[in-house]
mmCIF file with all atom_site columns, C-alpha atoms in Angstrom:
data_model
loop_
_atom_site.group_PDB
_atom_site.id
_atom_site.type_symbol
_atom_site.label_atom_id
_atom_site.label_alt_id
_atom_site.label_comp_id
_atom_site.label_asym_id
_atom_site.label_entity_id
_atom_site.label_seq_id
_atom_site.pdbx_PDB_ins_code
_atom_site.Cartn_x
_atom_site.Cartn_y
_atom_site.Cartn_z
_atom_site.occupancy
_atom_site.B_iso_or_equiv
_atom_site.pdbx_formal_charge
_atom_site.auth_seq_id
_atom_site.auth_comp_id
_atom_site.auth_asym_id
_atom_site.auth_atom_id
_atom_site.pdbx_PDB_model_num
ATOM 1  C CA . ALA A 1 1  ? 19.249 49.134 -57.083 1.00 88.00 ? 1042 ALA A CA 1
ATOM 2  C CA . ILE A 1 2  ? 15.723 48.114 -58.098 1.00 87.00 ? 1043 ILE A CA 1
ATOM 3  C CA . TYR A 1 3  ? 13.621 45.274 -56.683 1.00 88.00 ? 1044 TYR A CA 1
ATOM 4  C CA . GLY A 1 4  ? 10.111 44.365 -57.728 1.00 87.00 ? 1045 GLY A CA 1
ATOM 5  C CA . CYS A 1 5  ? 7.303  41.882 -57.325 1.00 88.00 ? 1046 CYS A CA 1
ATOM 6  C CA . LEU A 1 6  ? 4.842  40.933 -60.054 1.00 86.00 ? 1047 LEU A CA 1
ATOM 7  C CA . ASP A 1 7  ? 1.579  38.990 -59.994 1.00 85.00 ? 1048 ASP A CA 1
ATOM 8  C CA . THR A 1 8  ? 2.240  36.721 -62.936 1.00 80.00 ? 1049 THR A CA 1
ATOM 9  C CA . ALA A 1 9  ? -1.411 35.868 -63.568 1.00 80.00 ? 1050 ALA A CA 1
ATOM 10 C CA . SER A 1 10 ? -2.538 39.469 -64.059 1.00 84.00 ? 1051 SER A CA 1
ATOM 11 C CA . ARG A 1 11 ? 0.897  40.971 -64.828 1.00 84.00 ? 1052 ARG A CA 1
ATOM 12 C CA . LYS A 1 12 ? 0.165  43.554 -62.141 1.00 88.00 ? 1053 LYS A CA 1
ATOM 13 C CA . LEU A 1 13 ? 3.203  45.149 -60.556 1.00 90.00 ? 1054 LEU A CA 1
ATOM 14 C CA . LEU A 1 14 ? 2.730  44.705 -56.806 1.00 90.00 ? 1055 LEU A CA 1
ATOM 15 C CA . TRP A 1 15 ? 5.697  46.757 -55.749 1.00 88.00 ? 1056 TRP A CA 1
ATOM 16 C CA . LEU A 1 16 ? 8.826  48.315 -57.107 1.00 91.00 ? 1057 LEU A CA 1
ATOM 17 C CA . LYS A 1 17 ? 11.485 49.513 -54.691 1.00 91.00 ? 1058 LYS A CA 1
ATOM 18 C CA . ILE A 1 18 ? 14.430 51.695 -55.536 1.00 91.00 ? 1059 ILE A CA 1
ATOM 19 C CA . TRP A 1 19 ? 17.039 51.579 -52.802 1.00 89.00 ? 1060 TRP A CA 1
ATOM 20 C CA . THR A 1 20 ? 20.772 51.582 -52.216 1.00 91.00 ? 1061 THR A CA 1
ATOM 21 C CA . THR A 1 21 ? 20.755 47.759 -52.258 1.00 87.00 ? 1062 THR A CA 1
ATOM 22 C CA . ASN A 1 22 ? 18.473 44.968 -53.392 1.00 83.00 ? 1063 ASN A CA 1
ATOM 23 C CA . SER A 1 23 ? 20.477 42.088 -51.964 1.00 85.00 ? 1064 SER A CA 1
ATOM 24 C CA . ASP A 1 24 ? 19.884 42.585 -48.225 1.00 90.00 ? 1065 ASP A CA 1
ATOM 25 C CA . PRO A 1 25 ? 17.616 39.684 -47.146 1.00 91.00 ? 1066 PRO A CA 1
ATOM 26 C CA . LYS A 1 26 ? 16.200 41.582 -44.165 1.00 92.00 ? 1067 LYS A CA 1
ATOM 27 C CA . LEU A 1 27 ? 15.268 44.576 -46.279 1.00 92.00 ? 1068 LEU A CA 1
ATOM 28 C CA . VAL A 1 28 ? 13.647 42.498 -49.024 1.00 91.00 ? 1069 VAL A CA 1
ATOM 29 C CA . GLY A 1 29 ? 11.818 40.456 -46.368 1.00 92.00 ? 1070 GLY A CA 1
ATOM 30 C CA . ARG A 1 30 ? 10.517 43.688 -44.883 1.00 93.00 ? 1071 ARG A CA 1
ATOM 31 C CA . TRP A 1 31 ? 9.178  44.757 -48.281 1.00 93.00 ? 1072 TRP A CA 1
ATOM 32 C CA . TYR A 1 32 ? 7.339  41.434 -48.523 1.00 93.00 ? 1073 TYR A CA 1
ATOM 33 C CA . LEU A 1 33 ? 5.825  41.860 -45.050 1.00 94.00 ? 1074 LEU A CA 1
ATOM 34 C CA . ASP A 1 34 ? 4.843  45.449 -45.885 1.00 94.00 ? 1075 ASP A CA 1
ATOM 35 C CA . HIS A 1 35 ? 3.046  44.168 -48.978 1.00 94.00 ? 1076 HIS A CA 1
ATOM 36 C CA . LEU A 1 36 ? 1.190  41.503 -46.986 1.00 94.00 ? 1077 LEU A CA 1
ATOM 37 C CA . TYR A 1 37 ? 0.187  44.033 -44.354 1.00 95.00 ? 1078 TYR A CA 1
ATOM 38 C CA . GLU A 1 38 ? -1.030 46.610 -46.882 1.00 94.00 ? 1079 GLU A CA 1
ATOM 39 C CA . THR A 1 39 ? -2.939 44.256 -49.174 1.00 92.00 ? 1080 THR A CA 1
ATOM 40 C CA . ARG A 1 40 ? -4.049 41.581 -46.692 1.00 93.00 ? 1081 ARG A CA 1
ATOM 41 C CA . HIS A 1 41 ? -3.489 39.101 -49.542 1.00 89.00 ? 1082 HIS A CA 1
ATOM 42 C CA . MET A 1 42 ? -0.967 36.276 -49.728 1.00 88.00 ? 1083 MET A CA 1
ATOM 43 C CA . ALA A 1 43 ? -0.358 34.173 -52.816 1.00 88.00 ? 1084 ALA A CA 1
ATOM 44 C CA . THR A 1 44 ? -0.580 30.427 -52.530 1.00 86.00 ? 1085 THR A CA 1
ATOM 45 C CA . TYR A 1 45 ? 2.733  29.996 -54.320 1.00 87.00 ? 1086 TYR A CA 1
ATOM 46 C CA . LEU A 1 46 ? 5.829  32.138 -54.730 1.00 90.00 ? 1087 LEU A CA 1
ATOM 47 C CA . ARG A 1 47 ? 8.218  31.608 -57.616 1.00 88.00 ? 1088 ARG A CA 1
ATOM 48 C CA . MET A 1 48 ? 11.686 33.061 -57.242 1.00 88.00 ? 1089 MET A CA 1
ATOM 49 C CA . ASP A 1 49 ? 15.296 32.499 -58.058 1.00 86.00 ? 1090 ASP A CA 1
ATOM 50 C CA . LYS A 1 50 ? 17.706 31.251 -55.403 1.00 87.00 ? 1091 LYS A CA 1
ATOM 51 C CA . GLY A 1 51 ? 19.226 34.634 -54.762 1.00 85.00 ? 1092 GLY A CA 1
ATOM 52 C CA . SER A 1 52 ? 20.833 35.477 -51.453 1.00 85.00 ? 1093 SER A CA 1
ATOM 53 C CA . GLU A 1 53 ? 17.993 37.897 -50.707 1.00 86.00 ? 1094 GLU A CA 1
ATOM 54 C CA . THR A 1 54 ? 15.086 35.474 -51.235 1.00 89.00 ? 1095 THR A CA 1
ATOM 55 C CA . GLY A 1 55 ? 15.763 33.044 -48.377 1.00 90.00 ? 1096 GLY A CA 1
ATOM 56 C CA . ILE A 1 56 ? 13.945 35.114 -45.764 1.00 91.00 ? 1097 ILE A CA 1
ATOM 57 C CA . ILE A 1 57 ? 10.931 35.606 -48.041 1.00 92.00 ? 1098 ILE A CA 1
ATOM 58 C CA . ALA A 1 58 ? 10.745 31.851 -48.664 1.00 92.00 ? 1099 ALA A CA 1
ATOM 59 C CA . THR A 1 59 ? 10.971 31.088 -44.946 1.00 92.00 ? 1100 THR A CA 1
ATOM 60 C CA . MET A 1 60 ? 8.311  33.650 -44.027 1.00 92.00 ? 1101 MET A CA 1
ATOM 61 C CA . HIS A 1 61 ? 5.966  32.501 -46.783 1.00 91.00 ? 1102 HIS A CA 1
ATOM 62 C CA . ALA A 1 62 ? 6.252  28.824 -45.809 1.00 91.00 ? 1103 ALA A CA 1
ATOM 63 C CA . PHE A 1 63 ? 5.784  29.693 -42.126 1.00 90.00 ? 1104 PHE A CA 1
ATOM 64 C CA . LEU A 1 64 ? 2.670  31.758 -42.832 1.00 90.00 ? 1105 LEU A CA 1
ATOM 65 C CA . HIS A 1 65 ? 1.238  28.862 -44.872 1.00 87.00 ? 1106 HIS A CA 1
ATOM 66 C CA . ASN A 1 66 ? 1.955  26.391 -42.075 1.00 84.00 ? 1107 ASN A CA 1
ATOM 67 C CA . ASP A 1 67 ? -1.616 26.591 -40.710 1.00 78.00 ? 1108 ASP A CA 1
ATOM 68 C CA . HIS A 1 68 ? -3.377 26.120 -44.073 1.00 72.00 ? 1109 HIS A CA 1
ATOM 69 C CA . GLU A 1 69 ? -4.832 22.668 -44.377 1.00 70.00 ? 1110 GLU A CA 1
ATOM 70 C CA . GLY A 1 70 ? -4.139 20.751 -47.542 1.00 74.00 ? 1111 GLY A CA 1
ATOM 71 C CA . VAL A 1 71 ? -1.101 22.798 -48.526 1.00 79.00 ? 1112 VAL A CA 1
ATOM 72 C CA . ASP A 1 72 ? 2.394  21.574 -47.690 1.00 85.00 ? 1113 ASP A CA 1
ATOM 73 C CA . PRO A 1 73 ? 4.319  24.730 -46.637 1.00 86.00 ? 1114 PRO A CA 1
ATOM 74 C CA . CYS A 1 74 ? 7.495  23.409 -48.268 1.00 85.00 ? 1115 CYS A CA 1
ATOM 75 C CA . GLU A 1 75 ? 5.741  23.268 -51.631 1.00 88.00 ? 1116 GLU A CA 1
ATOM 76 C CA . THR A 1 76 ? 4.497  26.873 -51.551 1.00 89.00 ? 1117 THR A CA 1
ATOM 77 C CA . VAL A 1 77 ? 7.875  28.218 -52.695 1.00 90.00 ? 1118 VAL A CA 1
ATOM 78 C CA . ILE A 1 78 ? 9.035  27.291 -56.182 1.00 89.00 ? 1119 ILE A CA 1
ATOM 79 C CA . TYR A 1 79 ? 12.614 27.983 -57.218 1.00 89.00 ? 1120 TYR A CA 1
ATOM 80 C CA . GLY A 1 80 ? 13.747 28.525 -60.768 1.00 83.00 ? 1121 GLY A CA 1
ATOM 81 C CA . PRO A 1 81 ? 15.973 30.787 -62.817 1.00 79.00 ? 1122 PRO A CA 1
ATOM 82 C CA . SER A 1 82 ? 14.853 34.406 -62.866 1.00 66.00 ? 1123 SER A CA 1
ATOM 83 C CA . THR A 1 83 ? 14.636 34.291 -66.650 1.00 64.00 ? 1124 THR A CA 1
ATOM 84 C CA . SER A 1 84 ? 11.738 31.821 -66.301 1.00 58.00 ? 1125 SER A CA 1
ATOM 85 C CA . ASN A 1 85 ? 9.792  33.671 -63.611 1.00 54.00 ? 1126 ASN A CA 1
ATOM 86 C CA . GLN A 1 86 ? 7.704  35.656 -66.083 1.00 56.00 ? 1127 GLN A CA 1
ATOM 87 C CA . VAL A 1 87 ? 6.001  32.616 -67.602 1.00 50.00 ? 1128 VAL A CA 1
ATOM 88 C CA . SER A 1 88 ? 4.723  31.164 -64.332 1.00 47.00 ? 1129 SER A CA 1
ATOM 89 C CA . SER A 1 89 ? 1.066  31.701 -63.507 1.00 47.00 ? 1130 SER A CA 1
ATOM 90 C CA . THR A 1 90 ? 1.135  30.274 -59.992 1.00 49.00 ? 1131 THR A CA 1
ATOM 91 C CA . GLY A 1 91 ? 1.411  33.415 -57.912 1.00 57.00 ? 1132 GLY A CA 1
ATOM 92 C CA . PHE A 1 92 ? 3.965  36.134 -57.308 1.00 58.00 ? 1133 PHE A CA 1
ATOM 93 C CA . PHE A 1 93 ? 7.555  36.218 -58.429 1.00 56.00 ? 1134 PHE A CA 1
ATOM 94 C CA . PHE A 1 94 ? 10.551 38.110 -57.123 1.00 56.00 ? 1135 PHE A CA 1
#
């Protein structure tokens, strides 16, 4: 199974994981935390589909944005079909 994250503004591949599964929410959440730890950079918005594995990422992202003034944490995660994720220029997509 393959799972990746792309910065839609620059089209830069942020990570690509090849594993025995890509639908385990805890594993995918760990990959997101690893990325944040390594890069020390967090997008303002995440765009993702409503897959079973993205719930933890959405929760973590909103929680980490909770202390940012002027940004509603609930609005930092944007859901849409995965076929539309490539055209967004608001941040990262999964």
